[in-house]
XYZ file of C-alpha atoms in Angstrom:
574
model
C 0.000 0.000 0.000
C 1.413 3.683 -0.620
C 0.753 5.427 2.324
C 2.303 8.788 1.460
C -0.758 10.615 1.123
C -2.612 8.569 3.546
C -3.205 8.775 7.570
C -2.398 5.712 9.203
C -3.798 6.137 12.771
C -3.103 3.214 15.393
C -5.085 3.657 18.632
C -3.711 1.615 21.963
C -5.140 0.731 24.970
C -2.075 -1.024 26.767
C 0.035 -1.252 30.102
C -3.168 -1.331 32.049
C -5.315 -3.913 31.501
C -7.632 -5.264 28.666
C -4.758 -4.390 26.351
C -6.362 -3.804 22.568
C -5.622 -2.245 19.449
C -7.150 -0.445 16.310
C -6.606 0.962 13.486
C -7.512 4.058 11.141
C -6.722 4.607 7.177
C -7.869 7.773 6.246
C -10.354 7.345 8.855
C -12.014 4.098 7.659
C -11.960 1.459 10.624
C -10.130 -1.451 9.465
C -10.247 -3.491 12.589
C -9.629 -4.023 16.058
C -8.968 -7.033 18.148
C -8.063 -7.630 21.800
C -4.914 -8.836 22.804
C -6.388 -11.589 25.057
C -7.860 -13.089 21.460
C -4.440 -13.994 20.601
C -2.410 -14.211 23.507
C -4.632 -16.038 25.964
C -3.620 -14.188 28.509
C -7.673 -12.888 30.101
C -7.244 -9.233 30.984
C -3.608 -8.609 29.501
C -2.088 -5.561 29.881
C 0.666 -6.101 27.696
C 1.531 -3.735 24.822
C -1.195 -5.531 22.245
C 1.787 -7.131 20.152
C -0.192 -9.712 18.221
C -2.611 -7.381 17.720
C -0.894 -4.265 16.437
C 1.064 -7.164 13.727
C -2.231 -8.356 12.506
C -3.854 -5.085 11.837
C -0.489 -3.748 10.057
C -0.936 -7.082 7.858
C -4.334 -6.290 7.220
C -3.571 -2.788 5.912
C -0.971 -4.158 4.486
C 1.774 -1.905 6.053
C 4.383 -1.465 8.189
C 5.387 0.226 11.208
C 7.004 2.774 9.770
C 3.424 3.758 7.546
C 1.778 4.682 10.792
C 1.855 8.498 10.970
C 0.301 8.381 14.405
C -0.378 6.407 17.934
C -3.089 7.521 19.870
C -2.927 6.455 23.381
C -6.088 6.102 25.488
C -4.362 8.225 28.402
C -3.446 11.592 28.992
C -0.718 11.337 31.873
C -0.530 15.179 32.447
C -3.774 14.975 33.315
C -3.260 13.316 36.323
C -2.082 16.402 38.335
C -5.513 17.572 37.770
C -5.755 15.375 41.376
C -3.776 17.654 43.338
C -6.832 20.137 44.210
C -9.083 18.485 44.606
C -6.537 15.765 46.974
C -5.747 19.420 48.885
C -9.475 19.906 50.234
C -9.664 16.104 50.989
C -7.768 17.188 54.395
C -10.402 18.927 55.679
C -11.627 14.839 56.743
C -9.857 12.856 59.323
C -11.483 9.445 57.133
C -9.088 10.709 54.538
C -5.701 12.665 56.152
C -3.367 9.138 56.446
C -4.132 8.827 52.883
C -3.448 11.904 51.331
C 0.039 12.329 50.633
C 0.403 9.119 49.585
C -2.507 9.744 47.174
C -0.038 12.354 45.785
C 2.740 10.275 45.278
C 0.396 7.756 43.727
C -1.266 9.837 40.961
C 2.262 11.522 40.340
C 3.963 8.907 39.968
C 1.253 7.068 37.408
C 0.892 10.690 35.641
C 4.589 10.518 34.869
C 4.640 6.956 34.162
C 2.088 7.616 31.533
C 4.032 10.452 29.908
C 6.746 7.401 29.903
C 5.086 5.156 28.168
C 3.460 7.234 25.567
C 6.730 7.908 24.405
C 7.902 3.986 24.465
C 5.081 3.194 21.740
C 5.962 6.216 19.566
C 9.112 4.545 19.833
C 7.958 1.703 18.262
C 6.782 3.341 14.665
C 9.606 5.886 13.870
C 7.306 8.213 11.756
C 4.882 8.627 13.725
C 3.352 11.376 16.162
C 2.057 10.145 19.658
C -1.150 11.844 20.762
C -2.149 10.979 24.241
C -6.416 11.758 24.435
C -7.754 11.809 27.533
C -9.618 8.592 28.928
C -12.775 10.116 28.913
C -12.683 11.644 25.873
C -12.202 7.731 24.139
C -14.921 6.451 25.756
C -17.025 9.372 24.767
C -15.979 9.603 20.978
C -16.270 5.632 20.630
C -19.421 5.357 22.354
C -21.201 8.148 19.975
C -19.344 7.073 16.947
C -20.317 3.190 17.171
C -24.009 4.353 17.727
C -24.395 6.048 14.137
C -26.436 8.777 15.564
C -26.770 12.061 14.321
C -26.749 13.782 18.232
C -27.035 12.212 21.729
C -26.305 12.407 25.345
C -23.272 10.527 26.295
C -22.894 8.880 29.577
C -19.405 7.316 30.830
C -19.221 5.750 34.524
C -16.280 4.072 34.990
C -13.672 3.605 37.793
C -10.817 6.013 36.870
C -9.541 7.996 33.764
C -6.804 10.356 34.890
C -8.949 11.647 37.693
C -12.080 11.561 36.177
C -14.682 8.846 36.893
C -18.117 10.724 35.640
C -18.499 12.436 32.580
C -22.221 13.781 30.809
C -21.354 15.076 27.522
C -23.674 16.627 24.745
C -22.632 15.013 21.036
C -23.537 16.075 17.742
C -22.581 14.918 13.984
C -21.478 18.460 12.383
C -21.479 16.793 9.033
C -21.268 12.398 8.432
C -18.335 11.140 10.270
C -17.357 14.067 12.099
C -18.806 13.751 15.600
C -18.315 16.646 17.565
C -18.266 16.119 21.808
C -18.315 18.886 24.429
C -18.012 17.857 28.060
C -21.079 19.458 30.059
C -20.170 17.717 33.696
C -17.870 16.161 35.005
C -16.911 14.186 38.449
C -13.458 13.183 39.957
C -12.140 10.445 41.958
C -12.870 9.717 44.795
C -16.209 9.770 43.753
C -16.271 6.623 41.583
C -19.169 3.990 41.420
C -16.818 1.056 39.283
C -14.298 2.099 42.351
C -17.199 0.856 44.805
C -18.757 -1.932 42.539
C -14.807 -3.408 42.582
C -14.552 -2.887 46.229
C -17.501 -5.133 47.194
C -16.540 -7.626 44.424
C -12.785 -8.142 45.815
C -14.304 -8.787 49.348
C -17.219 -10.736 48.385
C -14.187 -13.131 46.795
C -14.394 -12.676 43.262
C -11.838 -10.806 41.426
C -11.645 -6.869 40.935
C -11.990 -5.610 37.315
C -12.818 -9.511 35.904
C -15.951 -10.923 38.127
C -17.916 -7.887 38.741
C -21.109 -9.928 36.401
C -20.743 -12.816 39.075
C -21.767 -10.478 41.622
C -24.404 -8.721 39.648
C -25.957 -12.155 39.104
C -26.171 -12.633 43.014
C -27.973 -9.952 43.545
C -30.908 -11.368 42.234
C -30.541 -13.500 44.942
C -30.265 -11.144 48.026
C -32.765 -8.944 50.125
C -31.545 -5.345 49.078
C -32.973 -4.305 52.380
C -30.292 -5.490 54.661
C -27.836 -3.162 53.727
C -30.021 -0.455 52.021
C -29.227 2.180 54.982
C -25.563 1.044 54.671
C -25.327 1.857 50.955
C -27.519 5.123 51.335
C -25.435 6.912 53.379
C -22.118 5.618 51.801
C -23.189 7.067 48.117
C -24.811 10.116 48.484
C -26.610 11.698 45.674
C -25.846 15.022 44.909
C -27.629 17.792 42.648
C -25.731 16.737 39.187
C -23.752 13.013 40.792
C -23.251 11.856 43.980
C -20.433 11.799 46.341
C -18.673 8.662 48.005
C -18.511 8.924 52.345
C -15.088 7.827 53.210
C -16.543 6.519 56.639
C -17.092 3.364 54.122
C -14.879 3.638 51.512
C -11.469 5.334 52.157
C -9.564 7.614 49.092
C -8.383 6.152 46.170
C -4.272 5.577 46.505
C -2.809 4.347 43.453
C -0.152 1.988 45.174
C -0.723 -1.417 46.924
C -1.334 -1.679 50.594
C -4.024 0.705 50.578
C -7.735 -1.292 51.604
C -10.815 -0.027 49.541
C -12.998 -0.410 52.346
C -13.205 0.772 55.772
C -12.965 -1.370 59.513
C -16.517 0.284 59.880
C -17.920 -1.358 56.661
C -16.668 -4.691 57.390
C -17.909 -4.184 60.556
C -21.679 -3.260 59.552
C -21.126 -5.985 56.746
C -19.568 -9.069 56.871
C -15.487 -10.467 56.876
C -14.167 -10.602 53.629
C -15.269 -13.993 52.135
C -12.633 -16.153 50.793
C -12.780 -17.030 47.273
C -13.565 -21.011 47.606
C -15.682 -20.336 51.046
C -19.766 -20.768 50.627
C -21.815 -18.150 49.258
C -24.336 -17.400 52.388
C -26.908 -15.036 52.652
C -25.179 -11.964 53.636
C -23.014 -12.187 50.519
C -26.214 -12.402 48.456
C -27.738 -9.293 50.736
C -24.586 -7.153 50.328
C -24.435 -7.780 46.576
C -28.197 -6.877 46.462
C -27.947 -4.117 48.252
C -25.112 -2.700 45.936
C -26.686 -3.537 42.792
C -29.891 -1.399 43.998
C -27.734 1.320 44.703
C -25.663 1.418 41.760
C -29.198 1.542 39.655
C -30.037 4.546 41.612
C -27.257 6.394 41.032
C -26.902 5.301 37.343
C -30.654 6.326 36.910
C -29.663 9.704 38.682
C -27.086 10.105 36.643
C -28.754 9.458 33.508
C -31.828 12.046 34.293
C -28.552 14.229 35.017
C -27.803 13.745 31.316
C -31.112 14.354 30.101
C -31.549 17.658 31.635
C -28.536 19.124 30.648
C -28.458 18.099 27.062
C -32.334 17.630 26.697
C -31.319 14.949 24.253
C -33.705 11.915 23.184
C -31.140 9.687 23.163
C -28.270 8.338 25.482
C -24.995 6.736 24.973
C -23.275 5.228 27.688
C -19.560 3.954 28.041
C -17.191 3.113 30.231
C -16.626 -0.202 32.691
C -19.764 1.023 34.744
C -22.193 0.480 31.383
C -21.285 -3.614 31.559
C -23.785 -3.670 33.949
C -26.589 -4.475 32.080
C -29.479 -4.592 35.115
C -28.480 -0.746 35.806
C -28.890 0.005 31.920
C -32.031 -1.803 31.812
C -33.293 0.175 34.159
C -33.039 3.477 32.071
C -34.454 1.860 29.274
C -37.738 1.009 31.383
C -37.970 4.884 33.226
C -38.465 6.118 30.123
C -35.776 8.701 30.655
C -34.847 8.813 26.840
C -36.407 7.069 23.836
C -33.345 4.871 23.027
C -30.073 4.023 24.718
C -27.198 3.052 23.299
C -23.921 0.851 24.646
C -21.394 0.023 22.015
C -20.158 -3.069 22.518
C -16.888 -2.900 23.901
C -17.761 -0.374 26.571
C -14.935 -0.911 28.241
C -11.633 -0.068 28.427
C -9.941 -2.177 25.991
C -13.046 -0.307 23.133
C -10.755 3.214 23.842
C -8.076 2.118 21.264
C -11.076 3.089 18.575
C -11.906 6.171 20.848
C -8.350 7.382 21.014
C -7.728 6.440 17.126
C -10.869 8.321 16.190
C -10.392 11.138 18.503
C -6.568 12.191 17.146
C -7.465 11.386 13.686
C -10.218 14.026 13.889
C -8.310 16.235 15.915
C -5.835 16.192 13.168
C -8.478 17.574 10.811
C -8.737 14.093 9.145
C -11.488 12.704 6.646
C -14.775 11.980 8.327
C -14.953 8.195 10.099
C -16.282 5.721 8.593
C -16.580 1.615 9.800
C -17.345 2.314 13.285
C -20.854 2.698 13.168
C -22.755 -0.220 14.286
C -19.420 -2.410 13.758
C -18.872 -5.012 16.198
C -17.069 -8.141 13.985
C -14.258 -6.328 13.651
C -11.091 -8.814 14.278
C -9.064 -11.635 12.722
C -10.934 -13.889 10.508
C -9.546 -17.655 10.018
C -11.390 -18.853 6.880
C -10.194 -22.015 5.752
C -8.220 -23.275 9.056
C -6.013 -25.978 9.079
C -6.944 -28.351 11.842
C -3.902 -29.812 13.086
C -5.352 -32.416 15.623
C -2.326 -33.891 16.751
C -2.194 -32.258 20.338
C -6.586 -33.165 20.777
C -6.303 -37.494 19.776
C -9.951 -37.561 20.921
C -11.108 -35.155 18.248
C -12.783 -35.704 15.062
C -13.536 -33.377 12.068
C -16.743 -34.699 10.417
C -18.407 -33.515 6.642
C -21.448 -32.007 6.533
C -23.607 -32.490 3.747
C -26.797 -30.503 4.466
C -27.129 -26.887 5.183
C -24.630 -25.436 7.701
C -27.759 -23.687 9.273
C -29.869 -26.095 9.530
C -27.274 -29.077 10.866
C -26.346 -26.863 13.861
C -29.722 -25.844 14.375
C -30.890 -29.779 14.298
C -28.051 -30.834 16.828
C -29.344 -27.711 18.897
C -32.936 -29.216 18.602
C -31.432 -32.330 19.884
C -30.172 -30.808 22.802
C -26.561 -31.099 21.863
C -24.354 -28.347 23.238
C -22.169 -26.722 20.692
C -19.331 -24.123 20.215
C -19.126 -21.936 17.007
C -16.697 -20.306 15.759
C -16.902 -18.387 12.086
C -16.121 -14.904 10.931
C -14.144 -11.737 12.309
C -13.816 -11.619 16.328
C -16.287 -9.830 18.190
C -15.572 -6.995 19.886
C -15.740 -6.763 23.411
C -16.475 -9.167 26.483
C -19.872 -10.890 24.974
C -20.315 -13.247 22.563
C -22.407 -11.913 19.397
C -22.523 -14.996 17.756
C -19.159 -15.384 15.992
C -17.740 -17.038 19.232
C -20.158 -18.354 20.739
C -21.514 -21.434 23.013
C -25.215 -22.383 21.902
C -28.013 -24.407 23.272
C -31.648 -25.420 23.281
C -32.995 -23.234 26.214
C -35.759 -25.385 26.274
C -33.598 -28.682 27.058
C -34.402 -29.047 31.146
C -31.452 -28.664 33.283
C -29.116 -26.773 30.599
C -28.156 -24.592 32.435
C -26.863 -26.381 35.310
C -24.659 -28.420 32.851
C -23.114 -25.464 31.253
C -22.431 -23.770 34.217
C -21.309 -27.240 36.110
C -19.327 -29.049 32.689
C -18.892 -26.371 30.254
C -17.996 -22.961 31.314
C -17.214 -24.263 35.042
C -18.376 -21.183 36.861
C -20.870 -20.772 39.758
C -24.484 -22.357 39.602
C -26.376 -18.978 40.163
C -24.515 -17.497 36.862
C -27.527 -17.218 34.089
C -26.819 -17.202 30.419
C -28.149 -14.942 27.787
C -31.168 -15.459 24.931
C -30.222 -14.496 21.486
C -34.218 -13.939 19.390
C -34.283 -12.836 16.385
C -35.468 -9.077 16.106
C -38.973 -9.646 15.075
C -40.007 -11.944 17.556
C -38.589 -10.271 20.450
C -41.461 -8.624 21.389
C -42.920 -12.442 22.015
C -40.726 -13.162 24.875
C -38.902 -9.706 25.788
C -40.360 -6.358 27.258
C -37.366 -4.583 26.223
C -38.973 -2.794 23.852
C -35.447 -1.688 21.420
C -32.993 -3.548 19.555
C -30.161 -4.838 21.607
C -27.860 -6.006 18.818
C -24.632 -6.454 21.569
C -25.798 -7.687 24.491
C -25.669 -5.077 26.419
C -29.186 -4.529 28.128
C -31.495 -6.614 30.740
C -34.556 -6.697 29.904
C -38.171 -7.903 31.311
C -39.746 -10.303 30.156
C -43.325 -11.748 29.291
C -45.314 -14.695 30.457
C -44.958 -16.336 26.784
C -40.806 -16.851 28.062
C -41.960 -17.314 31.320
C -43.597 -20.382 30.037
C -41.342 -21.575 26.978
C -37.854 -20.436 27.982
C -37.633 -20.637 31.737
C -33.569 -21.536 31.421
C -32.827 -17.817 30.524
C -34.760 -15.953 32.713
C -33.202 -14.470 35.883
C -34.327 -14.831 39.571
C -35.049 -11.206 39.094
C -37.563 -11.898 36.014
C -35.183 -10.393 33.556
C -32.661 -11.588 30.633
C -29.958 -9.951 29.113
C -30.704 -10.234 25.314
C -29.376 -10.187 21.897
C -31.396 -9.482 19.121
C -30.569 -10.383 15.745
C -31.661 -9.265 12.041
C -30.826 -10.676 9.143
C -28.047 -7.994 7.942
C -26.208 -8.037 11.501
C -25.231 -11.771 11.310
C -26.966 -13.573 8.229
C -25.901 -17.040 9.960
C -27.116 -16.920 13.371
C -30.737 -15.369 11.836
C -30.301 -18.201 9.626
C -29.704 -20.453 12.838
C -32.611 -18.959 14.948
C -35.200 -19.308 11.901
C -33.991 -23.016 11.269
C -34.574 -23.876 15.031
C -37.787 -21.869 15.232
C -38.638 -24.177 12.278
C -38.218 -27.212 14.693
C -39.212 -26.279 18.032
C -41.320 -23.047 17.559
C -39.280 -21.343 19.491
C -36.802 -18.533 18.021
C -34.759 -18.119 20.674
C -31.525 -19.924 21.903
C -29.063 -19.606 24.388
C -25.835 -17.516 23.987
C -23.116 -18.043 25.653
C -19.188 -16.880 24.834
C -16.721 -19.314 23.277
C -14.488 -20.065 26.431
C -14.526 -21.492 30.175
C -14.073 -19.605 32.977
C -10.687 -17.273 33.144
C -9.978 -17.939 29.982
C -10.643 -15.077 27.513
C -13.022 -15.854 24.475
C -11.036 -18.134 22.012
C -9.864 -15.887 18.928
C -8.253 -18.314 17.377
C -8.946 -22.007 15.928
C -6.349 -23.619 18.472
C -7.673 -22.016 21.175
C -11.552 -23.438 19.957
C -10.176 -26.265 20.124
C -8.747 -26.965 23.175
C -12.401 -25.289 24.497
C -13.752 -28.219 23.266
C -11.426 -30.487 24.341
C -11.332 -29.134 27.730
C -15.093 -28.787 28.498
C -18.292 -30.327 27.929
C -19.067 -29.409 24.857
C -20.419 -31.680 22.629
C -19.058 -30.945 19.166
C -17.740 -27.364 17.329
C -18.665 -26.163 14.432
C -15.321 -24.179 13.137
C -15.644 -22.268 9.678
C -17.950 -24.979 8.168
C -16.296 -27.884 10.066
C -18.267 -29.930 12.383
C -15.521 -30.997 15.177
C -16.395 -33.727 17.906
C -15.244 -35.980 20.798
């Protein structure tokens, strides 16, 4: 490819964790892929080497063709800290903490600078351009919704020193979204802060099982600990403030608890990670999930009044929490709500690309709209099954569609693996474990023999678009997974396996043009059963990251209970 009139932007999300990359010619999207794809390593934070080589190969150019790295952090921005840190004396709760609070964000503010520099290292020609967290998860969240103006929402845990951000976003002409920053709040006011906190002593691990303790909420009596939670997050007029009482200031160093004696105390003792799940744990984890809807649904009506929008996108860590966005879908707030789907951080490498290639005064963007299969392809694999002697590869004569969608009928349990890589942590039917949901006791043998994770977990419905109204009170698309949603006695009766203990599911629906296989799939088994829904499930076991690659499909199905893979038009079993 001649590059000398083109710009070759390479955005990075790396040396913190969910390391990803993508990539910008001219301001066309031609992919992005998580490193944990490709390296197996869940949650890297590696510099995204395997990825970075496959999207140069896909371009077809070299290092040296890249004209610029945008980096999804801004490490000057970290001294932004220090004032706020300054009036944080005025509490006792917070005075041990302080100065090493300061040494903390300095010393990550200059280690950014640092490592900004060590990628631009890596592609001679080109200029680094650190964005500011936020400002990624803003500009990919609007851009990936193809709307022509929205609210825009981002809750996460930390970016620089933000943690809150409304913004007001507008198209000023196609492809050129246009974002101005109407509010904003700063650690140590930080809901994915708190939501970690409780996770890491409820014994699950911080920034990975945050879903397992969503899922036990449905499970607890929010009441126990509704006082507890009340006075710990405050609302305030435009956000809500965090009482330190409960949950000390962020340091950025080890050493430092997240939570107080006192919460422990009016709580429980940390639970150890193999110890039994009793009913406080399910209480506490209630009683956090109700308060982290109220304060997204604050938040959220925040949004609305300030940018009187219609429409909402929401990004960040926080907007993987698909109860709390379900529940601004049903108040009504705005008329459609939007989560890309990778919300979180590893889906900034598109932000940050997107964001320096239009602050550069670059062509409009185009590929990022609605784009979610956006990684490495395998096509025609060769399946080497020398390390898996129990594996078989098998011919299929019939229909691709309506084999898998027979051995579904049959209640057989079955990876898939075809196309481009999804983006971000669900599986939208390119990686994917599917099943009958109306086989009894699936999902006790996925959870107990296939993904090995705890009982209580629930799995997702995929329905095809026109027949979600059947079984789902959603009432919008929900292309990526993103959104609980109610449901109706029709699913209540047909598809018990995928509704939650709190009456809701956490759907995908699917047309025809998003993924012409899976509709294909879902009509085939509707065909059979009557039923156009199935159960959807990603492509790996737990704390392993979804398999990118045909080796790693492999040894999924090796390693687990599934009963056969289909891999790019091969049917694979034991």
């Amino acid at each position: 490819m001649t590059t000398s009139a083109l710009s070759a932007v390479l955005g990075l999300c790396s040396f913190t964790h969910d390391s990803s990359a993508a990539l910008l010619i001219d301001g066309e999207l031609i992919g992005f892929v998580e490193e944990e794809r490709l390296s197996q390593t869940k949650h890297t934070k590696d510099y995204p080497r395997h990825a970075v080589q496959w999207l140069l190969a896909e371009a077809g150019i070299t290092a040296a063709d890249v004209t610029t790295v945008a980096y999804n952090f801004h490490g000057p921005s970290y001294l932004a800290a220090f004032p706020d840190t300054i009036r944080l004396l005025r509490s006792a709760d917070n005075r041990r903490r302080v100065l090493p609070r300061v040494a903390g964000f300095t010393k990550v503010g200059l280690r950014t600078v640092q490592r900004a520099r060590v990628l631009g290292r890596r592609f001679p020609r080109a200029r680094v351009w650190p964005v500011p967290h936020h400002r990624t998860h803003q500009m990919y969240a609007f851009a990936a919704s193809g709307w022509d103006s929205a609210a825009v929402l981002v809750v996460d845990s930390l970016g620089e020193t933000q943690t809150t951000t409304i913004a007001a976003a507008r198209q000023c002409a196609p492809g050129q979204p246009r974002l101005h920053t109407l509010h904003a709040i700063n650690d140590p006011a930080s809901l994915g802060y708190v939501y970690g906190a409780v996770t890491e002593h409820l014994g699950w691990r911080r920034g990975d099982e945050e879903g397992t303790v969503m899922a036990l909420a449905a499970l607890g009596d929010p009441g126990r600990f509704r006082d507890l939670f009340t006075r710990a997050i405050r609302l305030s007029p435009n956000g809500f403030t965090l009482d330190p009482a409960f949950f000390p200031i962020r340091v950025l160093s080890s050493g430092y608890p997240r939570l107080s004696p006192r919460f422990l105390a009016e709580t429980c003792p940390s639970r150890h990670p193999q110890a039994p799940i009793g009913e406080v744990h399910r209480d506490l984890a209630a009683a956090l999930q109700e308060r982290t809807d109220a304060v997204i649904l604050h938040l959220a009506s925040s949004a609305q009044t300030l940018t009187k929008s219609r429409r909402l996108c929401v990004g960040g860590g926080v907007a993987t929490n698909c109860v709390s966005i379900g529940r601004i879908i049903d108040a009504g707030i705005f008329e459609e709500v939007f989560v890309p789907p990778a919300p979180g951080d590893a889906g900034t490498a598109i932000g940050a690309a997107a964001a320096a290639h239009l602050d550069e005064g670059g062509r409009p963007l185009s590929g990022i709209a609605g784009a979610c299969y956006l990684g490495p392809c395998f096509p025609d694999p060769e399946l080497d099954l020398t390390p898996w002697s129990d594996l078989t590869v098998h011919h299929v004569s019939e229909d691709l569609a309506e084999h898998l969608a027979e051995q579904l009928a049959r209640g057989r349990i079955v990876g898939l693996f075809q196309g481009r890589i999804e983006a971000g942590p669900r599986a939208l039917g390119n990686r994917s474990i599917l099943a009958s949901p109306l086989n009894d006791g699936v999902v006790y043998r996925l959870n107990a023999t296939v993904k090995f994770r705890e009982p209580f977990r629930p799995f997702a419905p995929m329905v095809l678009a026109d027949r979600a109204a059947d079984y789902f009170t959603l009432g919008q698309d929900a292309p990526f997974m993103s959104m609980a949603s109610g449901v109706t006695d029709l699913a209540r009766a047909q598809i018990p396996a995928v509704v939650h203990a709190n009456e809701t599911a956490r759907l995908q629906t699917v047309t025809k043009d998003q993924n012409p296989f899976m509709y294909a799939v879902l009509e085939a088994f509707a065909r059979r059963t009557g039923v156009p829904v199935l159960i959807n499930t990603s492509l790996n076991v737990k704390g392993k990251p979804i398999c990118g690659t045909p080796q790693m499909a492999l040894d999924c199905l090796a390693s687990s209970g599934l009963d056969a893979l289909l891999i790019e038009g091969k049917w694979v079993t034991k």
